[in-house]
Amino acid sequence: MARLDLEHQAQAQRAQVFAQLVALQAQLVGVLKSTFSATSGLVYLTSHQERLPPDQFNGIARRTLARLPQIRNIAVAPDDQVQLVYPLSGNEAVLGFRYQTRPEQWATVLRARQQRRAVLAGPVKLVQGGEGLIVREPVFLDALTPDAGPRYWGVISIVVSVAPLLKAGGLDESHPLALHLVGGDALGDSGAPIWGDARVAQQQPVRVSVEVPGGEWTLMATPQGGWPALPFWTSSYFQIGVLNSLLLAAFVVALLSRQLRLRESQQRFTEMAASIDQVFYVAAPDLSRFDYVSPAYEQMFGVPAETLLHHPRAWWDAVHPDDVNLLRSRLRGGSWLGKVQTLWRARRADGELRQLCTSAFAVKGPDGRVQRIVGVVEDVTERLQAEQALLDLNNTLDQRVRERTAELSDTLQHLRQTQHELVRSEKLAALGAMVAGVAHQLNTPLGSSLTLATALQHQLDEFESGTREGVRRSTLAGFVGWTREALVSLVRNLLHATRLVEGFKQAAADQAGSPRRSFLLDELVQEVLVTLQPLLQGQTVAVAVQQDLAPNLRLESYPGALSQVLTHLIENALLHGLQGCEAPQLRIVARRLDDCLVSLSVIDNGRGIAAEHLPRIFDPFFTTRLGQGGSGLGLHEVHKLVTGVLGGRVEVESTVGQGCCFKLTLPFEAPPMAPTEVQEVSAEAAA
């Protein structure tokens, strides 16, 4: 009897520890599910739209981390290469990372891909400090053909800090039980320790399984300090041969003390069960008898919990008729015990239909047979409704995206047409300016030539009239000398006009989209300045142009494209920077950077560009003179020609009130273009 008494006490204490451990398990499972399911929405969206826009991903990830602070980061890796990560700060090095390069991470990705479900890895040491768990969930897309299987898209991962996660799940050093959690990499009892006192595993602990992605953890518990050791000789039955009266007194005292402890334990258990929203129950294996039902039963089913204690049939009366066979088959086969959850419907006393989820755990006796079951019932109606609403939203998302795409396509076509018209207008205006420059430059030598020719004709008439009366030697010598000087000046002016015409022809050929050829940079700059001379002199105050060009900079490139770039930059400076400037200056500087690159800068001392406008000046249609003649396409054309045809890059530096500098970095040899590209550039320039 002493042995039986000690065993009974041990069983009662183990039952008490088990009840506390089950409640802790329910809390931990809820936190794990809400945390590890953070990738489900992203996986669902990706599997339906095949692409996750960064803005949409950042919005979802930001809300998820705000709701679940234990999550460190979320990463999206199509084709197993990280392309999106949130938060980006501190995780920049992760972008572009391929899991195949790290065997320990690649093994987890392969396991998730093969099992086609989320898997858990860890705990692992995090670079940012602390320990973390990594959940990887694969994404599969619909098959391209009916005969093919789902297509593997990639993997979505979350990194969770271990300490905050477990603390939120109730695992705390101040817990009245001594706890130990094992199952690293979701391997259950065979996994590595995760948290708690490792000595608990050596003290015959109470164990429960905790479901995690890709496996399970095992949670163990003993009382603080271990199970109390009760030596056999302390039993009153052992001492019956010494003193029967003391044996009887000791037995009565032990019995009363045990009953008091049991009542206190029952009271604590009742208070704990009443504090949770889920229904907690203890029942016979076939649900023919309920030993305990938590007070939450009344809130969930609309009837007092005592009804189920006295009338176990009330359980089956509340089950929806279509789900009765499902529950009975699970009950007979025992398949609803352990970590498998069962979803079923129940009707409350007021007629409302609710969606419920049941998890049950077996309590076995010494013979290994199930003596009773301990279960938890959770109301998941609102959660399922939210999931269905999200599913309905996603079903209509594709149609809305197609409609919006069609609208954007029409708008883009209209913008492209408008852009072509504006470019054509600007180039016609530039042609007019160049024609004016030709007329202005040729007017001076041709005018001088006309004046000299007229004077020469007048002198010839006078000389001819003087010959009728005789010609003196001095008169003849003076006429010949004056005629010689006039002819020299006339020839000089005509040669100057000829050189101007040749320069204009070369500039016009370049502007019309000349093919790739070898040319000197300083000569090209001079030709551009000649064509723009009327604009430079036509300002309120003439613009002083300074040239600082290193000699012998010979480029194998496209002079037409470079001429257009210089024209745009100089016209932009005259229009935006130097308007109203008292002493406008324009500097053109060219330097050799190395054997492959040359630097060409256009610098003015004008008003400069505001800092908020600098990031957008190369965007099409961006202008600060909207409605005043500005189209916003000049600098966009500059950027397109420099980075495309010329194979270089363009940078801008500016301070308000201190001028602006456009710096071109160009290769001595431009990348060759295909014949079709050359024709397109030539046709566009000629237009």
XYZ file of C-alpha atoms in Angstrom:
687
model
C 0.000 0.000 0.000
C 2.920 2.348 0.612
C 4.183 1.677 -2.914
C 0.740 2.304 -4.393
C 0.421 5.501 -2.400
C 3.743 6.810 -3.707
C 2.823 5.869 -7.286
C -0.536 7.594 -6.956
C 1.116 10.777 -5.743
C 3.589 10.639 -8.595
C 0.768 10.170 -11.126
C -1.214 13.044 -9.642
C 1.795 15.317 -9.848
C 2.538 14.228 -13.408
C -1.100 14.894 -14.340
C -0.832 18.355 -12.810
C 2.386 19.054 -14.723
C 0.818 17.655 -17.895
C -2.220 19.949 -17.587
C 0.035 22.983 -17.187
C 2.221 21.789 -20.051
C -0.783 21.324 -22.373
C -1.959 24.870 -21.702
C 1.554 26.146 -22.369
C 1.667 24.052 -25.530
C -1.571 25.597 -26.794
C -0.188 29.100 -26.238
C 3.122 28.231 -27.944
C 1.388 26.584 -30.922
C -0.753 29.678 -31.459
C 2.273 31.990 -31.481
C 4.249 29.662 -33.790
C 1.388 29.385 -36.272
C 0.799 33.139 -36.426
C 4.551 33.748 -36.856
C 5.506 30.960 -39.276
C 2.425 31.573 -41.448
C 3.731 35.073 -42.253
C 4.946 33.797 -45.632
C 1.600 32.221 -46.610
C 0.101 35.415 -48.028
C 3.266 36.204 -50.007
C 3.420 32.629 -51.337
C -0.221 32.793 -52.376
C 0.190 36.143 -54.151
C 3.375 35.007 -55.919
C 1.856 31.709 -57.071
C -1.019 33.574 -58.727
C 0.702 36.583 -60.290
C 4.230 35.068 -60.819
C 5.829 38.356 -59.895
C 5.887 40.230 -56.624
C 6.323 44.001 -57.142
C 8.769 45.567 -54.652
C 6.222 48.132 -53.437
C 3.609 45.449 -52.756
C 6.196 43.218 -51.069
C 7.486 46.063 -48.857
C 3.926 46.981 -47.835
C 3.038 43.428 -46.825
C 6.389 42.862 -45.082
C 6.176 46.164 -43.196
C 2.709 45.317 -41.844
C 3.813 41.792 -40.960
C 6.863 42.985 -38.961
C 4.722 45.600 -37.207
C 2.333 42.848 -36.124
C 5.013 40.234 -35.360
C 8.104 42.013 -33.968
C 9.870 38.693 -33.399
C 10.414 38.425 -37.185
C 13.854 39.802 -38.127
C 13.471 39.908 -41.918
C 11.608 38.461 -44.904
C 13.362 37.501 -48.152
C 11.974 36.564 -51.577
C 14.239 34.424 -53.810
C 12.913 33.568 -57.287
C 15.061 30.817 -58.811
C 16.712 30.509 -55.358
C 18.408 33.927 -55.633
C 17.407 36.673 -53.212
C 15.910 39.654 -55.052
C 13.710 41.250 -52.355
C 14.408 41.640 -48.633
C 12.687 43.622 -45.907
C 13.905 45.523 -44.035
C 16.629 46.448 -46.529
C 18.675 48.435 -44.002
C 21.369 46.173 -42.599
C 20.517 43.409 -45.105
C 21.916 44.941 -48.302
C 24.489 42.157 -48.612
C 21.687 39.578 -48.883
C 20.475 40.943 -52.245
C 21.674 38.726 -55.080
C 22.678 35.902 -52.699
C 22.243 32.426 -54.232
C 21.423 29.637 -51.814
C 23.402 27.102 -53.889
C 26.604 28.764 -52.675
C 25.916 27.872 -49.025
C 25.478 24.084 -48.536
C 23.832 24.422 -45.112
C 21.158 26.758 -46.522
C 20.806 24.953 -49.840
C 19.968 21.708 -48.016
C 16.971 23.411 -46.348
C 15.805 24.900 -49.646
C 16.009 21.469 -51.329
C 14.070 19.871 -48.480
C 11.296 22.485 -48.785
C 11.221 22.045 -52.555
C 11.085 18.234 -52.374
C 8.436 18.174 -49.628
C 6.548 21.069 -51.323
C 5.815 22.684 -48.008
C 7.383 25.055 -45.522
C 10.327 23.707 -43.514
C 12.074 25.032 -40.444
C 15.820 25.290 -39.889
C 17.649 26.317 -36.778
C 18.284 27.686 -34.304
C 21.321 29.224 -36.011
C 23.675 32.010 -35.014
C 22.698 35.249 -36.761
C 25.269 37.650 -38.189
C 23.347 40.537 -36.619
C 23.553 38.852 -33.225
C 21.465 36.362 -31.301
C 19.892 33.107 -32.426
C 17.272 32.766 -35.118
C 14.939 30.314 -36.797
C 14.587 30.238 -40.588
C 11.343 29.170 -42.246
C 11.549 28.530 -45.992
C 8.353 28.002 -47.977
C 8.544 26.996 -51.669
C 6.414 28.658 -54.345
C 4.941 26.585 -57.175
C 3.142 28.002 -60.202
C 0.405 26.430 -62.252
C 1.535 24.039 -64.978
C 1.981 25.457 -68.459
C 0.262 22.419 -69.967
C -2.350 20.019 -68.510
C 0.120 17.116 -68.604
C 2.929 18.971 -66.834
C 3.290 19.278 -63.104
C 3.409 22.517 -61.097
C 6.405 24.738 -61.909
C 8.883 25.572 -59.162
C 9.240 29.386 -58.888
C 11.475 29.931 -55.892
C 11.401 30.212 -52.117
C 10.233 32.794 -49.564
C 12.058 32.863 -46.221
C 11.582 34.525 -42.855
C 14.145 34.848 -40.073
C 12.690 34.849 -36.554
C 14.527 35.709 -33.341
C 14.345 32.722 -31.005
C 14.172 34.519 -27.648
C 11.234 36.904 -28.426
C 9.345 34.106 -30.200
C 9.587 31.675 -27.293
C 8.845 34.387 -24.751
C 5.677 35.285 -26.632
C 4.774 31.583 -26.560
C 5.033 31.484 -22.752
C 8.517 29.916 -22.429
C 10.019 32.050 -19.707
C 12.589 31.403 -16.993
C 10.029 32.480 -14.375
C 7.590 29.684 -15.313
C 6.651 27.466 -12.345
C 7.782 24.379 -14.265
C 11.293 23.445 -15.289
C 11.101 23.391 -19.088
C 13.271 22.052 -21.886
C 12.597 22.395 -25.646
C 14.380 20.173 -28.200
C 13.959 19.487 -31.909
C 16.456 21.651 -33.809
C 15.704 21.674 -37.554
C 12.205 20.318 -36.699
C 13.635 16.827 -35.907
C 11.618 16.232 -32.720
C 13.278 14.186 -29.976
C 16.355 13.609 -32.149
C 16.899 17.304 -32.784
C 19.320 19.605 -31.006
C 18.300 21.495 -27.829
C 16.563 24.808 -28.480
C 15.820 26.332 -25.076
C 15.608 25.576 -21.373
C 17.349 23.390 -18.806
C 18.961 20.340 -20.433
C 18.831 18.487 -17.089
C 15.056 18.178 -17.473
C 15.499 15.509 -20.175
C 17.288 13.246 -17.642
C 14.482 13.422 -15.023
C 11.659 11.453 -16.706
C 9.858 14.593 -17.902
C 6.319 14.959 -19.198
C 6.507 15.407 -22.991
C 4.239 16.975 -25.601
C 4.805 17.522 -29.325
C 4.746 20.994 -30.848
C 4.009 21.160 -34.568
C 6.380 23.320 -36.626
C 6.881 23.618 -40.416
C 8.411 20.439 -41.791
C 8.405 18.526 -38.485
C 7.945 19.017 -34.767
C 9.543 20.075 -31.507
C 9.333 18.240 -28.216
C 8.517 20.228 -25.066
C 9.492 18.585 -21.764
C 8.622 19.630 -18.206
C 9.242 18.675 -14.604
C 8.558 20.551 -11.389
C 11.215 23.061 -10.418
C 13.985 21.094 -8.745
C 12.834 17.803 -10.312
C 10.404 15.176 -9.102
C 10.415 14.869 -5.296
C 12.242 11.732 -4.149
C 10.129 9.866 -1.600
C 12.172 7.065 -0.012
C 10.200 3.901 0.530
C 11.076 3.715 4.211
C 9.268 7.004 4.875
C 5.913 5.325 4.203
C 3.854 4.557 7.284
C 3.160 1.063 5.946
C 6.841 0.224 6.088
C 6.911 1.062 9.800
C 3.742 -0.835 10.707
C 5.698 -3.523 12.499
C 7.227 -0.887 14.807
C 4.221 1.155 15.844
C 0.698 0.520 14.500
C -0.746 3.626 16.067
C 1.872 5.909 14.507
C 1.278 4.160 11.177
C -2.439 4.952 11.288
C -1.859 8.589 12.301
C 0.750 9.096 9.577
C -1.607 7.598 6.987
C -4.478 9.908 7.973
C -2.214 12.969 7.867
C -0.784 11.987 4.470
C -4.278 11.374 3.053
C -5.606 14.741 4.218
C -2.512 16.545 2.933
C -2.827 14.895 -0.471
C -6.484 15.810 -0.760
C -5.679 19.397 0.121
C -2.969 19.534 -2.524
C -5.282 18.003 -5.082
C -7.957 20.593 -4.324
C -5.403 23.399 -4.631
C -4.090 21.921 -7.864
C -7.625 21.616 -9.241
C -8.332 25.236 -8.299
C -5.191 26.488 -10.080
C -5.999 24.373 -13.125
C -9.562 25.729 -13.224
C -8.316 29.325 -13.037
C -5.789 28.685 -15.791
C -8.328 26.989 -18.097
C -10.832 29.794 -17.549
C -8.291 32.383 -18.761
C -7.935 31.030 -22.328
C -10.361 31.624 -25.221
C -10.154 28.066 -26.555
C -12.278 25.278 -25.125
C -10.122 22.881 -23.110
C -11.618 19.498 -22.248
C -10.704 16.124 -20.728
C -12.848 13.197 -21.905
C -13.063 9.471 -22.425
C -11.394 8.191 -25.650
C -14.806 7.771 -27.357
C -16.220 11.069 -25.984
C -18.880 9.126 -24.075
C -17.868 10.938 -20.896
C -16.417 14.391 -20.208
C -14.420 14.784 -17.023
C -13.735 18.498 -17.493
C -14.821 21.271 -19.873
C -13.440 24.818 -19.586
C -15.829 27.798 -19.158
C -15.066 28.984 -22.719
C -17.477 26.273 -23.932
C -20.441 28.466 -23.054
C -19.102 31.388 -25.097
C -18.308 29.154 -28.091
C -21.445 26.928 -28.129
C -23.976 29.133 -26.338
C -24.772 26.624 -23.546
C -23.194 26.173 -20.080
C -20.225 23.845 -19.794
C -22.063 21.759 -17.182
C -24.507 20.656 -19.905
C -21.747 18.679 -21.619
C -20.636 17.102 -18.320
C -24.133 15.750 -17.661
C -25.165 15.132 -21.273
C -22.134 14.106 -23.393
C -24.502 13.646 -26.340
C -24.755 17.462 -26.561
C -21.341 17.391 -28.261
C -22.684 15.406 -31.233
C -25.938 17.379 -31.321
C -23.951 20.569 -31.972
C -21.888 19.034 -34.820
C -23.123 19.844 -38.333
C -24.732 16.694 -39.814
C -22.334 16.689 -42.783
C -19.308 16.561 -40.427
C -20.495 13.871 -37.982
C -19.073 10.978 -40.016
C -15.749 12.806 -40.379
C -15.344 13.200 -36.620
C -16.463 9.631 -35.900
C -13.994 8.186 -38.437
C -11.178 10.235 -36.942
C -12.229 9.142 -33.450
C -12.358 5.440 -34.297
C -9.027 5.459 -36.116
C -7.349 7.686 -33.568
C -6.066 9.845 -36.450
C -7.156 13.068 -34.787
C -4.848 12.491 -31.854
C -1.461 14.167 -31.714
C -0.429 16.931 -34.060
C -3.129 16.411 -36.749
C -5.888 19.032 -36.583
C -9.503 18.489 -37.618
C -11.674 21.250 -39.119
C -15.430 20.899 -38.613
C -18.614 22.929 -38.276
C -20.830 23.381 -35.235
C -24.132 25.155 -34.693
C -24.511 27.316 -31.594
C -27.633 27.268 -29.455
C -28.822 30.456 -31.209
C -28.514 28.752 -34.639
C -25.294 30.475 -35.772
C -22.928 28.207 -37.721
C -19.262 28.408 -36.661
C -16.053 26.896 -38.081
C -14.058 25.050 -35.402
C -10.657 23.391 -35.272
C -9.898 20.536 -32.850
C -6.557 19.221 -31.622
C -6.546 16.263 -29.211
C -3.769 14.500 -27.303
C -3.836 11.032 -25.789
C -3.106 10.295 -22.126
C -1.915 6.691 -21.866
C -1.790 4.437 -18.866
C 1.071 2.200 -17.742
C -0.166 -0.511 -20.131
C 0.165 1.829 -23.123
C -3.558 2.069 -23.756
C -5.321 5.410 -24.117
C -7.137 6.196 -20.875
C -8.487 9.624 -21.795
C -7.941 12.420 -24.278
C -7.133 16.061 -23.641
C -8.266 18.391 -26.389
C -8.458 22.024 -27.439
C -11.224 23.486 -29.632
C -10.570 26.834 -31.355
C -13.085 29.021 -33.200
C -11.508 29.844 -36.609
C -14.576 31.331 -38.314
C -13.220 34.865 -38.608
C -9.819 33.645 -39.787
C -11.328 31.462 -42.523
C -13.596 34.300 -43.627
C -10.573 36.586 -43.922
C -8.715 33.947 -45.948
C -11.723 33.528 -48.256
C -11.959 37.306 -48.706
C -8.274 37.373 -49.644
C -8.836 34.518 -52.096
C -11.771 36.342 -53.724
C -9.675 39.488 -53.970
C -6.855 37.599 -55.666
C -9.281 35.977 -58.110
C -10.302 39.435 -59.388
C -6.816 40.886 -59.184
C -5.646 39.401 -62.493
C -8.555 40.945 -64.441
C -7.967 44.364 -62.861
C -4.275 44.146 -63.658
C -5.027 43.372 -67.327
C -7.455 46.298 -67.573
C -4.986 48.658 -65.939
C -2.185 47.384 -68.194
C -4.274 48.117 -71.286
C -4.951 51.656 -70.058
C -1.267 52.243 -69.331
C -0.315 50.867 -72.761
C -2.622 53.360 -74.501
C -1.263 56.200 -72.371
C 2.334 55.171 -73.108
C 1.643 55.105 -76.868
C 0.150 58.591 -76.668
C 3.143 59.876 -74.697
C 5.576 58.385 -77.207
C 3.737 60.066 -80.086
C 3.770 63.381 -78.209
C 7.476 62.956 -77.492
C 8.263 62.346 -81.178
C 6.311 65.481 -82.162
C 8.138 67.599 -79.570
C 11.527 66.244 -80.658
C 10.693 67.060 -84.273
C 9.616 70.610 -83.306
C 12.806 71.196 -81.327
C 14.973 69.949 -84.188
C 13.172 72.184 -86.685
C 13.839 75.115 -84.346
C 17.503 74.096 -84.146
C 17.610 73.954 -87.957
C 16.271 77.505 -88.118
C 18.936 78.670 -85.674
C 21.659 76.986 -87.742
C 20.388 78.614 -90.979
C 20.422 81.993 -89.247
C 24.003 81.302 -88.148
C 25.023 80.441 -91.724
C 23.496 83.648 -93.066
C 25.092 85.752 -90.337
C 28.558 84.245 -90.766
C 28.549 84.419 -94.577
C 27.152 87.943 -94.641
C 30.409 89.518 -93.406
C 32.894 88.141 -96.022
C 30.375 88.310 -98.881
C 29.400 91.859 -97.958
C 33.029 92.917 -97.862
C 33.644 91.177 -101.197
C 30.661 92.994 -102.758
C 31.929 96.343 -101.469
C 35.434 95.712 -102.849
C 34.063 94.562 -106.202
C 31.881 97.689 -106.459
C 34.823 99.954 -105.568
C 37.038 98.147 -108.067
C 34.452 98.661 -110.802
C 34.206 102.354 -109.918
C 38.007 102.748 -110.030
C 38.123 100.944 -113.373
C 35.519 103.312 -114.829
C 37.480 106.339 -113.651
C 40.750 104.921 -115.003
C 39.126 104.156 -118.355
C 37.767 107.696 -118.663
C 41.204 109.103 -117.757
C 42.941 107.177 -120.522
C 41.190 109.257 -123.218
C 43.294 112.283 -122.208
C 46.480 110.304 -121.668
C 47.800 108.380 -118.690
C 50.649 109.484 -116.527
C 52.994 106.922 -115.088
C 52.147 107.825 -111.467
C 48.405 107.480 -112.130
C 48.895 104.090 -113.721
C 51.119 102.892 -110.867
C 48.576 104.067 -108.260
C 45.698 102.336 -110.072
C 47.633 99.063 -110.354
C 48.695 99.149 -106.680
C 45.168 99.888 -105.449
C 43.737 97.178 -107.702
C 46.274 94.632 -106.402
C 45.362 95.395 -102.753
C 41.626 95.209 -103.552
C 42.046 91.856 -105.313
C 44.062 90.475 -102.385
C 41.295 91.524 -99.941
C 38.637 90.162 -102.288
C 40.398 86.797 -102.568
C 40.897 86.683 -98.754
C 37.167 87.315 -98.127
C 36.112 84.754 -100.724
C 38.467 82.146 -99.216
C 37.050 82.905 -95.767
C 33.529 82.431 -97.153
C 34.617 79.171 -98.752
C 36.009 77.878 -95.429
C 32.787 78.868 -93.676
C 30.729 77.011 -96.270
C 32.913 73.915 -95.875
C 32.569 74.114 -92.057
C 28.790 74.515 -92.334
C 28.613 71.564 -94.701
C 30.591 69.405 -92.264
C 28.451 70.510 -89.270
C 25.271 69.921 -91.236
C 26.488 66.462 -92.245
C 27.302 65.682 -88.629
C 23.954 66.977 -87.410
C 22.220 64.846 -90.026
C 23.558 61.740 -88.339
C 26.990 61.090 -89.803
C 28.300 57.535 -89.492
C 31.100 56.540 -87.204
C 34.408 58.103 -88.254
C 37.647 59.475 -86.861
C 37.691 63.184 -85.933
C 39.488 65.695 -83.679
C 37.445 66.793 -80.709
C 38.573 70.445 -80.795
C 37.607 70.785 -84.471
C 34.142 69.355 -83.796
C 33.613 71.765 -80.874
C 34.681 74.694 -83.066
C 32.218 73.676 -85.799
C 29.358 73.506 -83.273
C 30.243 76.939 -81.853
C 30.246 78.449 -85.356
C 26.680 77.234 -86.002
C 25.549 78.547 -82.592
C 27.277 81.930 -82.892
C 24.003 83.854 -83.525
C 22.535 82.436 -80.299
C 25.679 83.284 -78.311
C 25.745 86.876 -79.655
C 21.968 87.317 -79.622
C 21.657 87.443 -75.807
C 21.025 90.696 -73.922
C 24.709 90.515 -73.002
C 26.945 88.530 -75.362
C 28.078 85.221 -73.882
C 31.842 84.885 -73.479
C 32.915 81.417 -74.585
C 36.208 79.996 -73.266
C 37.723 76.850 -74.739
C 40.177 74.724 -72.790
C 40.577 71.737 -75.098
C 43.559 69.434 -74.914
C 45.108 69.034 -78.394
C 45.163 65.857 -80.473
C 42.132 64.245 -78.826
C 41.110 62.053 -81.749
C 37.932 60.027 -81.302
C 36.627 57.083 -83.307
C 32.968 57.819 -82.679
C 29.780 59.397 -84.037
C 30.301 63.139 -84.587
C 26.628 63.704 -85.409
C 25.461 62.402 -82.031
C 28.198 64.341 -80.175
C 27.291 67.544 -82.093
C 23.658 67.148 -81.035
C 24.718 66.630 -77.406
C 26.876 69.784 -77.378
C 24.127 71.781 -79.087
C 21.547 70.683 -76.511
C 23.858 71.477 -73.582
C 24.797 74.956 -74.878
C 21.186 75.819 -75.737
C 20.099 74.556 -72.296
C 22.672 76.819 -70.621
C 21.525 79.843 -72.680
C 17.832 79.166 -72.034
C 17.868 78.192 -68.351
C 21.149 79.133 -66.729
C 22.474 82.385 -68.266
C 19.209 84.300 -68.714
C 19.538 87.606 -66.828
C 23.195 86.982 -65.918
C 25.258 90.209 -65.896
C 28.480 88.665 -67.242
C 27.511 85.317 -68.793
C 30.365 82.919 -69.390
C 30.480 79.489 -70.957
C 33.492 77.168 -70.633
C 34.124 74.034 -72.673
C 36.867 71.839 -71.190
C 38.248 68.595 -72.631
C 40.846 66.367 -70.911
C 42.264 62.895 -71.473
C 41.473 60.666 -68.471
C 43.431 57.597 -69.586
C 44.131 55.622 -72.743
C 40.454 54.725 -73.096
C 38.412 57.672 -71.796
C 38.130 61.400 -72.391
C 36.293 63.989 -70.281
C 34.281 66.783 -71.945
C 32.614 69.385 -69.704
C 30.219 72.277 -70.451
C 30.328 74.796 -67.573
C 28.330 78.011 -67.088
C 28.243 80.639 -64.329
C 24.471 81.015 -64.329
C 21.692 80.476 -61.828
C 22.322 76.750 -61.255
C 19.829 73.939 -60.645
C 17.854 73.437 -57.435
C 18.841 70.334 -55.463
C 15.336 68.864 -55.625
C 15.422 69.020 -59.461
C 18.812 67.338 -59.973
C 17.553 63.715 -59.765
C 14.935 64.389 -62.483
C 16.619 66.619 -65.069
C 17.218 63.705 -67.476
C 13.604 62.497 -67.248
C 11.510 63.032 -70.408
C 9.125 66.016 -70.279
C 10.611 67.379 -67.062
C 11.106 71.146 -67.378
C 10.977 74.195 -65.107
C 9.705 76.298 -68.044
C 6.457 74.456 -68.698
C 4.237 76.706 -70.828
C 7.178 79.041 -71.610
C 8.641 77.176 -74.586
C 10.343 74.328 -72.717
C 9.489 70.747 -73.726
C 11.648 68.857 -71.222
C 13.208 66.672 -73.936
C 16.610 68.300 -74.540
C 18.491 66.777 -71.596
C 16.606 63.518 -72.052
C 18.015 63.365 -75.608
C 21.478 64.173 -74.223
C 21.304 61.271 -71.769
C 19.966 58.892 -74.424
C 22.681 59.766 -76.958
C 25.584 59.747 -74.463
C 24.677 56.464 -72.778
C 23.435 54.791 -75.948
C 25.143 55.837 -79.192
C 28.350 57.266 -77.685
C 28.716 54.524 -75.037
C 29.608 56.923 -72.204
C 27.986 58.518 -69.181
C 26.814 62.009 -68.252
C 26.890 63.623 -64.804
C 25.714 66.991 -63.532
C 26.969 69.114 -60.658
C 25.263 72.343 -59.662
C 24.807 74.769 -56.792
C 22.069 77.392 -56.882
C 23.586 80.762 -57.771
C 27.001 79.308 -58.689
C 26.394 77.813 -62.117
C 26.204 74.314 -63.480
C 28.621 71.715 -64.921
C 27.636 68.881 -67.270
C 30.471 66.347 -67.458
C 30.596 63.783 -70.274
C 32.861 60.750 -69.914
C 33.312 59.227 -73.376
C 35.388 56.360 -74.767
C 37.900 57.177 -77.484
C 36.270 54.376 -79.477
C 32.473 54.328 -79.330
C 30.780 50.929 -79.318
C 29.671 49.927 -82.822
C 25.966 50.010 -83.628
C 24.039 47.630 -85.812
C 23.133 48.980 -89.303
C 19.490 49.318 -88.319
C 20.461 51.376 -85.254
C 22.628 53.686 -87.395
C 19.751 54.182 -89.821
C 17.351 54.972 -86.985
C 19.735 57.525 -85.442
C 20.435 59.108 -88.848
C 16.749 59.285 -89.741
C 15.865 60.806 -86.369
C 18.641 63.397 -86.631
C 17.734 64.219 -90.256
C 14.098 64.768 -89.242
